[in-house]
Short mmCIF file of C-alpha atoms in Angstrom, two decimals:
data_model
loop_
_atom_site.label_atom_id
_atom_site.label_comp_id
_atom_site.label_asym_id
_atom_site.label_seq_id
_atom_site.Cartn_x
_atom_site.Cartn_y
_atom_site.Cartn_z
CA MET A 1 72.41 134.88 92.13
CA GLU A 2 75.62 135.12 90.13
CA LYS A 3 76.13 133.16 86.95
CA LYS A 4 76.40 129.42 87.55
CA MET A 5 80.05 128.40 87.32
CA THR A 6 80.57 124.91 85.94
CA PHE A 7 83.76 122.95 85.32
CA ASP A 8 84.53 119.37 84.39
CA TYR A 9 86.44 118.79 87.64
CA ILE A 10 86.73 120.60 90.93
CA VAL A 11 89.80 119.87 93.05
CA VAL A 12 90.02 121.04 96.68
CA GLY A 13 93.63 121.56 97.75
CA THR A 14 97.01 122.08 96.08
CA GLY A 15 99.10 119.71 98.20
CA PRO A 16 101.03 116.78 96.67
CA ALA A 17 97.94 114.93 95.43
CA GLY A 18 95.79 117.94 94.48
CA ALA A 19 98.47 119.69 92.44
CA VAL A 20 99.32 116.51 90.53
CA LEU A 21 95.64 115.98 89.74
CA ALA A 22 95.18 119.59 88.62
CA LYS A 23 98.14 119.34 86.24
CA ILE A 24 97.33 115.94 84.74
CA LEU A 25 93.59 116.49 84.37
CA SER A 26 94.11 119.82 82.64
CA ASP A 27 96.72 118.36 80.27
CA ASP A 28 93.70 117.63 78.09
CA LYS A 29 93.00 121.12 76.75
CA LYS A 30 89.31 120.22 76.39
CA THR A 31 88.98 119.55 80.12
CA SER A 32 88.23 122.41 82.53
CA VAL A 33 89.50 122.19 86.09
CA LEU A 34 88.78 124.48 89.05
CA VAL A 35 91.17 124.25 91.99
CA LEU A 36 90.27 125.73 95.39
CA GLU A 37 93.16 126.67 97.68
CA ALA A 38 92.47 128.15 101.12
CA GLY A 39 95.81 129.96 101.26
CA SER A 40 97.70 132.09 98.78
CA ASN A 41 100.71 131.42 96.60
CA ARG A 42 103.78 131.97 98.75
CA ASP A 43 106.33 130.17 96.56
CA LYS A 44 108.55 133.26 96.35
CA ASP A 45 108.50 134.07 100.08
CA VAL A 46 112.00 133.58 101.50
CA PRO A 47 110.90 131.25 104.38
CA ILE A 48 109.06 129.03 101.90
CA ARG A 49 111.60 129.16 99.08
CA ASP A 50 114.81 128.77 101.10
CA SER A 51 115.24 125.32 102.61
CA THR A 52 117.25 126.53 105.59
CA PHE A 53 113.97 127.82 107.07
CA ALA A 54 112.37 124.34 107.00
CA PRO A 55 113.22 123.42 110.64
CA GLU A 56 111.91 126.78 111.90
CA LEU A 57 108.70 126.45 109.88
CA GLU A 58 107.96 123.07 111.48
CA GLU A 59 108.40 124.55 114.94
CA SER A 60 106.76 127.97 114.69
CA PHE A 61 103.54 127.45 112.66
CA PHE A 62 103.39 131.00 111.31
CA PRO A 63 99.74 131.99 110.78
CA GLN A 64 100.38 133.28 107.25
CA TYR A 65 101.45 129.76 106.22
CA PHE A 66 99.57 127.35 108.50
CA TRP A 67 96.07 126.44 109.55
CA GLN A 68 95.80 127.33 113.23
CA GLY A 69 94.48 124.67 115.56
CA GLU A 70 95.10 122.22 118.36
CA GLY A 71 94.13 118.60 118.93
CA ILE A 72 92.44 117.28 122.05
CA PRO A 73 94.54 116.34 125.13
CA GLN A 74 96.31 113.01 124.70
CA GLU A 75 95.79 110.68 127.62
CA GLY A 76 98.76 108.52 126.61
CA VAL A 77 101.19 111.42 127.01
CA ASP A 78 100.02 113.02 130.25
CA ASP A 79 97.08 114.89 128.70
CA ARG A 80 99.33 117.10 126.62
CA SER A 81 97.89 118.75 123.51
CA PHE A 82 99.62 119.18 120.18
CA GLU A 83 99.11 121.36 117.14
CA TRP A 84 96.54 120.24 114.57
CA THR A 85 97.81 121.96 111.48
CA THR A 86 99.18 121.74 107.98
CA GLY A 87 100.13 124.20 105.27
CA ARG A 88 97.51 126.75 104.29
CA LEU A 89 99.17 127.97 101.10
CA ALA A 90 99.94 126.78 97.58
CA GLY A 91 101.57 123.38 97.91
CA GLY A 92 99.87 122.59 101.21
CA GLY A 93 102.04 120.51 103.52
CA SER A 94 104.74 120.14 100.86
CA SER A 95 105.50 123.87 101.20
CA ILE A 96 106.18 123.80 104.94
CA ASN A 97 107.43 120.27 105.74
CA GLY A 98 110.93 118.98 106.52
CA GLU A 99 111.52 118.10 102.85
CA GLN A 100 112.43 114.43 103.36
CA TYR A 101 111.68 112.23 100.36
CA VAL A 102 110.90 108.72 101.63
CA ARG A 103 108.93 106.25 99.57
CA PRO A 104 106.94 103.48 101.26
CA THR A 105 108.86 100.21 100.99
CA ALA A 106 107.82 97.27 98.84
CA ALA A 107 106.65 95.47 102.00
CA VAL A 108 104.08 98.22 102.64
CA MET A 109 102.95 98.30 99.03
CA GLU A 110 102.47 94.53 99.14
CA GLN A 111 99.94 95.11 101.93
CA TRP A 112 98.17 97.66 99.74
CA GLU A 113 98.14 95.20 96.84
CA ARG A 114 96.67 92.37 98.92
CA LEU A 115 93.84 94.64 100.04
CA LEU A 116 93.24 96.66 96.88
CA GLY A 117 94.58 94.72 93.92
CA GLU A 118 97.44 95.08 91.47
CA LEU A 119 96.82 98.80 90.86
CA TRP A 120 98.87 99.36 94.02
CA ALA A 121 101.46 96.60 93.48
CA PRO A 122 105.07 97.47 94.42
CA LYS A 123 106.34 97.25 90.83
CA ARG A 124 103.64 99.59 89.56
CA ALA A 125 104.25 102.01 92.44
CA LEU A 126 107.97 102.05 91.60
CA LYS A 127 107.23 102.89 87.96
CA ARG A 128 105.06 105.81 89.06
CA PHE A 129 107.62 107.16 91.48
CA LYS A 130 110.21 107.04 88.71
CA ARG A 131 107.91 109.01 86.40
CA LEU A 132 107.35 111.63 89.07
CA GLU A 133 110.94 112.25 90.15
CA ARG A 134 114.01 113.92 88.71
CA TYR A 135 116.70 112.40 90.90
CA ASP A 136 120.03 114.07 91.58
CA GLY A 137 122.15 111.80 93.72
CA ASP A 138 124.07 108.57 94.08
CA THR A 139 122.65 105.07 93.99
CA ASN A 140 123.82 101.50 93.46
CA ASN A 141 120.76 100.92 91.28
CA VAL A 142 120.11 103.44 88.50
CA ASP A 143 116.83 101.64 87.72
CA ALA A 144 115.50 102.59 91.16
CA HIS A 145 115.03 106.25 90.21
CA GLY A 146 113.56 108.52 87.57
CA TYR A 147 115.54 111.34 86.00
CA ARG A 148 113.02 113.24 83.85
CA GLY A 149 110.03 113.80 86.15
CA ARG A 150 108.71 117.09 87.52
CA ILE A 151 109.76 116.64 91.16
CA ASP A 152 113.38 117.56 91.83
CA ILE A 153 114.94 115.25 94.42
CA ARG A 154 118.39 116.19 95.72
CA GLN A 155 120.57 113.88 97.78
CA ALA A 156 122.50 115.99 100.26
CA PRO A 157 125.11 116.84 101.26
CA ALA A 158 127.57 115.78 98.56
CA ASP A 159 130.33 115.76 101.20
CA PRO A 160 129.02 114.75 104.66
CA THR A 161 130.61 116.31 107.71
CA ALA A 162 132.70 114.59 110.37
CA MET A 163 129.66 114.65 112.69
CA ALA A 164 127.55 112.80 110.13
CA GLU A 165 130.33 110.30 109.45
CA LYS A 166 130.81 109.56 113.16
CA LEU A 167 127.09 109.14 113.80
CA THR A 168 126.68 106.86 110.80
CA ALA A 169 129.67 104.74 111.81
CA ALA A 170 128.26 104.43 115.34
CA MET A 171 124.87 103.34 114.00
CA GLU A 172 126.57 100.76 111.77
CA ARG A 173 128.44 99.22 114.69
CA ALA A 174 125.52 99.43 117.10
CA THR A 175 122.88 97.87 114.85
CA GLY A 176 124.92 95.50 112.68
CA PHE A 177 123.40 96.98 109.52
CA PRO A 178 125.95 98.12 106.93
CA ARG A 179 125.94 101.66 105.63
CA ILE A 180 123.72 102.23 102.59
CA ILE A 181 123.85 104.84 99.84
CA ASP A 182 120.21 104.97 98.78
CA TYR A 183 117.38 104.11 101.17
CA ASN A 184 114.80 104.50 98.37
CA ASP A 185 116.42 101.68 96.42
CA PRO A 186 114.03 98.74 97.00
CA ASP A 187 117.08 96.52 97.48
CA THR A 188 118.48 98.60 100.39
CA PRO A 189 115.58 99.80 102.55
CA LEU A 190 117.43 99.26 105.85
CA GLY A 191 120.63 100.70 107.26
CA PRO A 192 122.37 103.93 108.31
CA PHE A 193 123.41 106.61 105.82
CA THR A 194 125.09 110.01 105.70
CA ARG A 195 122.84 111.70 103.12
CA TRP A 196 119.10 112.26 102.95
CA GLN A 197 117.04 112.60 99.79
CA LEU A 198 115.22 115.92 99.88
CA PHE A 199 112.44 117.66 97.97
CA GLN A 200 114.85 120.27 96.68
CA LYS A 201 115.90 121.82 93.40
CA PRO A 202 119.57 121.46 92.38
CA ASN A 203 120.32 124.85 93.99
CA GLY A 204 118.91 123.64 97.33
CA GLN A 205 115.66 125.60 97.22
CA ARG A 206 112.44 123.86 98.27
CA GLU A 207 110.56 121.79 95.72
CA SER A 208 106.86 121.68 96.57
CA SER A 209 103.86 120.38 94.69
CA SER A 210 103.21 124.00 93.73
CA THR A 211 106.68 124.62 92.25
CA ALA A 212 106.69 121.22 90.52
CA PHE A 213 103.15 120.95 89.14
CA LEU A 214 101.69 124.48 89.21
CA SER A 215 104.73 126.18 87.76
CA SER A 216 104.81 128.94 85.14
CA ASP A 217 104.52 126.48 82.25
CA VAL A 218 101.18 125.31 83.71
CA VAL A 219 99.52 128.33 85.32
CA THR A 220 100.04 132.07 85.79
CA PRO A 221 100.69 133.59 89.26
CA ALA A 222 97.06 134.73 89.23
CA GLY A 223 95.89 131.14 88.77
CA ARG A 224 95.00 131.01 85.07
CA GLY A 225 96.10 128.11 82.90
CA VAL A 226 98.59 128.89 80.12
CA ARG A 227 98.85 127.72 76.52
CA GLY A 228 95.18 126.88 76.21
CA ARG A 229 95.00 124.95 79.47
CA LYS A 230 91.53 125.27 81.02
CA LEU A 231 92.84 125.44 84.57
CA THR A 232 91.64 127.96 87.15
CA ILE A 233 93.09 128.21 90.66
CA ARG A 234 91.16 130.28 93.17
CA TYR A 235 93.41 131.23 96.08
CA LYS A 236 92.13 132.37 99.49
CA THR A 237 89.02 130.21 99.06
CA THR A 238 87.97 127.88 101.87
CA ALA A 239 85.84 124.88 100.91
CA LEU A 240 82.80 124.60 103.20
CA ARG A 241 80.91 121.55 101.96
CA ILE A 242 80.27 119.31 98.97
CA LEU A 243 77.02 119.80 97.09
CA PHE A 244 74.85 116.81 96.16
CA THR A 245 71.87 115.98 94.04
CA ARG A 246 70.61 112.89 95.81
CA LYS A 247 73.80 110.84 96.06
CA ARG A 248 75.76 112.45 93.25
CA ALA A 249 78.39 115.09 94.04
CA ILE A 250 77.70 118.08 91.80
CA GLY A 251 79.87 120.86 93.21
CA VAL A 252 81.44 122.65 96.13
CA GLU A 253 80.33 125.54 98.31
CA TYR A 254 83.21 127.74 99.41
CA LEU A 255 84.05 130.99 101.14
CA GLN A 256 85.79 133.67 99.07
CA GLU A 257 86.44 137.18 100.35
CA GLY A 258 83.65 136.85 102.88
CA LYS A 259 81.11 135.60 100.34
CA CYS A 260 79.59 132.16 100.06
CA VAL A 261 80.11 130.93 96.50
CA ARG A 262 79.13 127.76 94.65
CA ALA A 263 80.84 126.06 91.73
CA TYR A 264 79.59 122.97 89.92
CA SER A 265 81.25 119.97 88.28
CA ARG A 266 80.21 117.96 85.25
CA LYS A 267 82.39 114.97 86.06
CA LYS A 268 83.97 114.71 89.51
CA VAL A 269 84.59 116.56 92.76
CA ILE A 270 88.01 115.65 94.15
CA ILE A 271 88.92 116.34 97.77
CA SER A 272 92.68 116.66 98.40
CA ALA A 273 92.56 118.65 101.61
CA GLY A 274 94.77 116.43 103.77
CA ILE A 275 93.88 116.55 107.45
CA ASN A 276 90.80 118.62 106.53
CA SER A 277 89.31 116.05 104.14
CA ALA A 278 87.47 114.10 106.84
CA GLN A 279 85.79 117.27 108.08
CA LEU A 280 84.58 118.10 104.57
CA LEU A 281 82.96 114.69 104.17
CA LEU A 282 81.28 114.91 107.57
CA LEU A 283 79.97 118.44 106.96
CA SER A 284 78.60 117.23 103.64
CA GLY A 285 76.58 114.37 105.13
CA ILE A 286 78.92 111.40 104.75
CA GLY A 287 79.75 109.77 108.05
CA PRO A 288 78.20 108.20 111.15
CA ALA A 289 74.44 108.79 111.02
CA ALA A 290 74.06 109.51 114.74
CA GLU A 291 76.89 112.06 114.76
CA LEU A 292 75.49 113.85 111.73
CA LYS A 293 71.96 113.86 113.12
CA GLU A 294 73.21 115.44 116.36
CA ALA A 295 74.86 118.18 114.28
CA SER A 296 71.68 118.67 112.20
CA ILE A 297 73.47 117.71 109.00
CA PRO A 298 71.30 115.96 106.39
CA LEU A 299 72.53 112.40 105.87
CA ILE A 300 73.83 111.51 102.40
CA PHE A 301 75.45 108.18 103.28
CA ASN A 302 75.84 106.46 106.64
CA ASN A 303 79.46 105.36 106.99
CA PRO A 304 80.77 105.02 110.55
CA ASN A 305 84.33 104.60 109.18
CA VAL A 306 84.66 108.30 108.30
CA GLY A 307 87.24 109.90 110.58
CA LEU A 308 88.26 106.63 112.22
CA ARG A 309 91.63 104.86 112.02
CA LEU A 310 93.60 108.09 112.16
CA ARG A 311 97.29 107.24 112.52
CA ASN A 312 100.52 109.10 113.10
CA HIS A 313 104.08 108.04 113.77
CA THR A 314 105.51 108.66 117.23
CA LEU A 315 108.31 111.17 117.73
CA ASN A 316 110.91 111.34 120.50
CA PHE A 317 114.52 112.48 120.82
CA ALA A 318 117.92 111.54 122.19
CA VAL A 319 120.43 114.36 122.77
CA PHE A 320 124.22 114.09 122.65
CA SER A 321 127.10 116.43 123.36
CA THR A 322 129.51 116.80 120.44
CA ASN A 323 133.06 117.68 119.54
CA HIS A 324 133.12 121.46 119.15
CA ASN A 325 135.38 121.05 116.10
CA ASP A 326 132.73 119.06 114.24
CA ARG A 327 130.19 120.82 112.05
CA ALA A 328 126.68 119.44 111.68
CA LEU A 329 126.38 120.60 108.05
CA PRO A 330 128.94 121.67 105.45
CA ALA A 331 129.42 125.44 105.40
CA SER A 332 128.87 125.27 101.65
CA ASP A 333 125.55 123.41 101.93
CA PRO A 334 123.31 124.50 104.83
CA ASP A 335 120.32 123.34 102.75
CA ALA A 336 121.34 119.73 103.48
CA LEU A 337 119.37 120.14 106.75
CA TYR A 338 120.20 116.77 108.39
CA THR A 339 123.26 115.06 109.85
CA GLY A 340 122.91 111.43 108.83
CA GLY A 341 120.17 108.97 109.66
CA ALA A 342 118.96 105.38 109.50
CA PHE A 343 116.00 103.15 108.74
CA LEU A 344 115.95 100.07 110.97
CA PRO A 345 113.73 97.12 111.86
CA ASP A 346 112.11 96.50 115.23
CA PRO A 347 115.03 96.24 117.67
CA THR A 348 113.57 93.11 119.26
CA GLY A 349 113.96 91.21 115.99
CA ALA A 350 110.21 90.70 115.56
CA ASP A 351 110.46 91.45 111.82
CA PRO A 352 114.14 91.70 110.88
CA HIS A 353 113.42 92.69 107.26
CA GLY A 354 110.74 95.36 107.78
CA ARG A 355 111.21 99.04 108.53
CA ALA A 356 109.97 100.01 111.96
CA VAL A 357 112.31 102.81 113.09
CA GLN A 358 113.47 106.05 111.50
CA LEU A 359 116.41 107.93 113.05
CA ILE A 360 117.27 111.46 111.94
CA GLY A 361 120.45 113.29 112.93
CA ILE A 362 119.85 116.98 113.63
CA GLY A 363 122.95 118.91 114.64
CA SER A 364 123.15 122.46 115.95
CA GLY A 365 125.92 124.18 117.82
CA ASP A 366 127.52 121.77 120.29
CA MET A 367 124.52 119.46 120.36
CA LEU A 368 123.38 116.52 118.27
CA ARG A 369 119.77 115.39 118.48
CA ILE A 370 118.54 112.11 117.08
CA ALA A 371 114.86 112.26 116.18
CA ILE A 372 113.30 108.84 116.82
CA LEU A 373 110.22 107.85 114.84
CA TYR A 374 108.39 104.60 115.48
CA LEU A 375 106.85 103.72 112.13
CA ARG A 376 104.49 100.90 113.10
CA PRO A 377 102.19 102.29 115.80
CA LYS A 378 99.15 100.24 116.75
CA SER A 379 97.35 103.19 118.33
CA ARG A 380 94.46 104.70 116.41
CA GLY A 381 92.78 108.08 116.70
CA SER A 382 89.74 109.79 115.23
CA ILE A 383 88.42 113.01 113.73
CA THR A 384 84.94 114.22 114.67
CA ILE A 385 83.09 117.48 114.13
CA GLN A 386 81.71 119.60 116.97
CA ASN A 387 78.79 121.05 114.99
CA LYS A 388 77.79 121.93 111.45
CA ASP A 389 79.75 125.20 111.40
CA PRO A 390 82.54 124.57 108.84
CA LEU A 391 84.76 127.14 110.53
CA THR A 392 84.73 125.33 113.87
CA ILE A 393 87.82 123.20 114.38
CA VAL A 394 87.33 119.45 114.55
CA LEU A 395 87.99 117.32 117.59
CA ALA A 396 91.20 115.59 116.49
CA ASP A 397 92.22 112.74 118.79
CA GLU A 398 95.47 111.23 117.52
CA GLY A 399 95.47 108.53 120.17
CA PHE A 400 99.20 108.71 120.85
CA LEU A 401 100.45 105.71 122.87
CA ALA A 402 96.85 104.63 123.48
CA ASN A 403 97.91 101.08 122.70
CA PRO A 404 100.45 100.01 125.36
CA ASP A 405 102.43 98.08 122.74
CA ASP A 406 103.57 101.41 121.27
CA MET A 407 105.15 102.48 124.55
CA GLU A 408 106.96 99.16 124.75
CA SER A 409 108.25 99.60 121.22
CA VAL A 410 109.56 103.11 121.85
CA LYS A 411 111.19 101.95 125.09
CA ASN A 412 112.94 99.16 123.20
CA ILE A 413 114.29 101.66 120.67
CA TYR A 414 115.92 103.57 123.52
CA LYS A 415 117.09 100.53 125.47
CA ILE A 416 118.55 98.69 122.48
CA TYR A 417 119.34 101.10 119.66
CA ILE A 418 120.01 104.39 121.45
CA ARG A 419 122.00 102.76 124.26
CA SER A 420 124.21 100.92 121.74
CA ILE A 421 124.61 103.96 119.47
CA ALA A 422 125.64 106.06 122.48
CA SER A 423 128.24 103.48 123.47
CA GLU A 424 129.73 103.21 119.98
CA LEU A 425 129.66 106.96 119.40
CA SER A 426 131.61 107.64 122.59
CA ARG A 427 134.18 105.01 121.54
CA ILE A 428 134.64 106.80 118.22
CA ASP A 429 134.92 110.19 119.91
CA PRO A 430 134.63 110.60 123.72
CA SER A 431 133.28 114.12 123.20
CA TYR A 432 129.98 112.53 122.14
CA GLN A 433 128.06 111.61 125.28
CA LEU A 434 124.37 110.82 125.76
CA MET A 435 122.83 113.69 127.72
CA SER A 436 119.10 113.01 127.39
CA PRO A 437 117.82 110.63 128.50
CA ASP A 438 120.63 110.08 130.98
CA PRO A 439 122.03 106.53 130.99
CA ALA A 440 120.45 105.77 134.36
CA THR A 441 117.00 106.40 132.90
CA LEU A 442 117.59 103.70 130.30
CA ASP A 443 117.99 101.18 133.11
CA ASN A 444 114.72 102.07 134.84
CA ASP A 445 111.46 101.26 133.02
CA GLU A 446 109.33 103.59 135.10
CA ARG A 447 111.67 106.53 134.61
CA LEU A 448 112.04 105.75 130.91
CA GLU A 449 108.26 105.71 130.39
CA ALA A 450 107.97 109.05 132.18
CA PHE A 451 110.76 110.46 130.01
CA ILE A 452 109.08 109.26 126.80
CA ARG A 453 105.75 110.83 127.75
CA ASP A 454 107.40 114.12 128.74
CA ASP A 455 109.73 114.19 125.71
CA PHE A 456 107.06 113.11 123.22
CA ASP A 457 106.62 115.44 120.26
CA HIS A 458 104.20 115.71 117.36
CA ASN A 459 104.74 114.46 113.82
CA HIS A 460 102.81 115.75 110.83
CA HIS A 461 102.44 112.27 109.36
CA GLN A 462 98.66 112.01 109.80
CA GLN A 463 97.17 109.31 107.61
CA GLY A 464 94.34 106.81 107.23
CA SER A 465 91.30 108.70 108.56
CA LEU A 466 89.46 108.03 105.27
CA ARG A 467 90.84 104.58 104.63
CA MET A 468 91.10 103.20 101.10
CA ALA A 469 89.52 99.77 101.52
CA PRO A 470 86.28 97.88 100.96
CA LEU A 471 83.44 99.21 103.11
CA ARG A 472 83.32 96.00 105.14
CA LYS A 473 87.03 96.41 105.97
CA GLY A 474 86.75 99.90 107.38
CA GLY A 475 86.89 101.71 104.06
CA VAL A 476 85.68 105.18 103.14
CA VAL A 477 86.95 105.11 99.54
CA ASP A 478 87.63 102.32 97.06
CA ARG A 479 90.92 101.50 95.35
CA THR A 480 90.62 104.51 93.01
CA GLY A 481 89.62 106.99 95.71
CA SER A 482 85.88 106.98 94.91
CA VAL A 483 83.84 107.54 98.07
CA HIS A 484 81.64 104.59 99.03
CA GLY A 485 77.89 105.15 98.81
CA VAL A 486 77.92 108.18 96.51
CA LYS A 487 78.78 109.02 92.92
CA ASP A 488 81.38 111.32 91.37
CA LEU A 489 83.19 112.11 94.63
CA ILE A 490 86.86 111.21 95.09
CA VAL A 491 89.30 111.68 97.96
CA ALA A 492 92.97 111.72 96.99
CA ASP A 493 95.52 112.51 99.70
CA ALA A 494 97.29 110.88 102.65
CA SER A 495 94.01 110.47 104.52
CA ILE A 496 93.16 107.45 102.34
CA ILE A 497 96.39 105.54 103.09
CA PRO A 498 95.18 102.01 103.98
CA PHE A 499 98.24 100.76 105.93
CA THR A 500 100.67 102.98 107.80
CA VAL A 501 103.57 103.98 105.56
CA ASP A 502 107.07 103.31 106.87
CA GLY A 503 108.48 106.81 106.45
CA ASN A 504 107.47 110.39 105.69
CA THR A 505 104.09 110.73 104.00
CA SER A 506 104.62 113.29 101.20
CA ALA A 507 105.95 110.75 98.70
CA SER A 508 102.91 108.53 99.29
CA ALA A 509 100.57 111.48 98.73
CA TYR A 510 102.24 112.21 95.39
CA LEU A 511 101.83 108.53 94.46
CA ILE A 512 98.14 108.60 95.37
CA GLY A 513 97.49 111.76 93.36
CA TYR A 514 99.35 110.49 90.32
CA THR A 515 97.74 107.03 90.40
CA ILE A 516 94.20 108.39 90.66
CA ALA A 517 94.85 111.07 88.03
CA ARG A 518 96.05 108.49 85.52
CA GLN A 519 93.01 106.30 86.26
CA LEU A 520 90.73 109.25 85.53
CA THR A 521 92.49 110.17 82.29
CA ARG A 522 93.17 106.65 81.04
CA LYS A 523 89.90 106.73 79.15
CA GLY A 524 88.31 109.65 77.38
CA LEU A 525 91.44 111.54 76.38
CA GLY A 526 91.68 112.75 72.82
CA ARG A 527 94.50 111.34 70.68
CA LYS A 528 96.60 114.52 70.89
CA ALA A 529 96.23 114.77 74.69
CA ARG A 530 96.96 111.06 75.12
CA LEU A 531 100.15 111.31 73.04
CA SER A 532 101.21 114.39 75.03
CA GLN A 533 100.74 112.57 78.34
CA GLU A 534 102.57 109.49 77.09
CA MET A 535 105.51 111.68 76.06
CA GLU A 536 105.68 113.25 79.52
CA TRP A 537 104.69 110.33 81.73
CA GLY A 538 105.13 107.17 79.66
CA GLU A 539 102.46 104.59 78.95
CA GLU A 540 100.43 103.26 81.87
#
């Protein structure tokens, strides 16, 4: 047996929540933190560093950067299967995603507050986002953003192209919503726009949780804390299960260079493994008793909610021809990535003030695609384990279009929004014509449903499988991420989102990590460490 390794905290994962936790917890130089990351640090690799590779990364799932896996066939979309993956490298999903910075709206955070209390109130969430971000862009409300945080946010491009201007004008006319400058301003959450806010440094390179929170002023490339920081990052280490003494989490067992290793915690074990967090809880004995018994896993706490309520936004496309003289992106700013977009309510008018639709312009060559995300799906999926082997992939059922209301909602987006946008766009410039789906399909419900199922694509917006809520309301963790039924175990990542967020999930994961980190450090910090945190983050 090797020497027993003990730390104050163990954090599994370096994605948006895990990296924030590692940084903030280790700000107290008396506190030791071990971070386990299954991948390696790839921050300097050209495909990870340079934002122009972001679209290719999301399509190709290179094995050196991604977990490799596939979900179960989806009955709602003709039994098609989709990738079950996220980033397996420093920064997790933030190192391989599409870089869109979208906060949940105040309406979503009000739902969180009603369920969980004022810790998650919209005003408090806004304060935390402002402390996290260093915003570089335009806004009508300077108080809506932070300018001294660690996460660089770049609004791009500075000068939108003719293609972006035409698409935005068409969306304005088609939907009746005026153009907005800043969709993350709580006062302007709805409307079309020419510029996205991106997780990017001022030079356009990717900003991930690794570059923002595990940078050279925090940790060395080898994973050792600097300037007296008791932070250790072990790369290429795969967490296998959580260790317990009775019902108290005391450490983590993990695989490193083919060896099974154990590390122990004095205070807390924190799981920030994203889509893999549910599997870790199940393998460790927290979940449905019958399922665990069948897998011969000793039961720690019977909670049938573990792995349930998995949610993801839907994703479809509309394709247009373009004017060959129009560029999708400025030649001087290919890192801008997107050609306009919009956040819109349900097209039927069911909730005229709430976000329900996200449209993303993606131009290439003589083609313009509009990515269509439905942000309020009613369908729910699940994550279950096949056996107690931690290296066996889970059975991930995302339940796409399982609830028939979701199909109706996506159809309405096509029939109302896309049809009207196509009409207005062709009036602005006849070169822009709807090619897919063809206009005749929009007039035929049966053909439109078949098109949606065939065209359906996969988002990496998985959330909610370990819901943050009281146990009686389907919860796995409480309002501070503590796992029900056990002690000293926390989950902090997008898997604990209690209500579906109305946009991309990375911003919400940063919020979760920051909120839980500040709760953990609010008490027990020494005076010097507390003053240091207040200087960087402000008072809580």
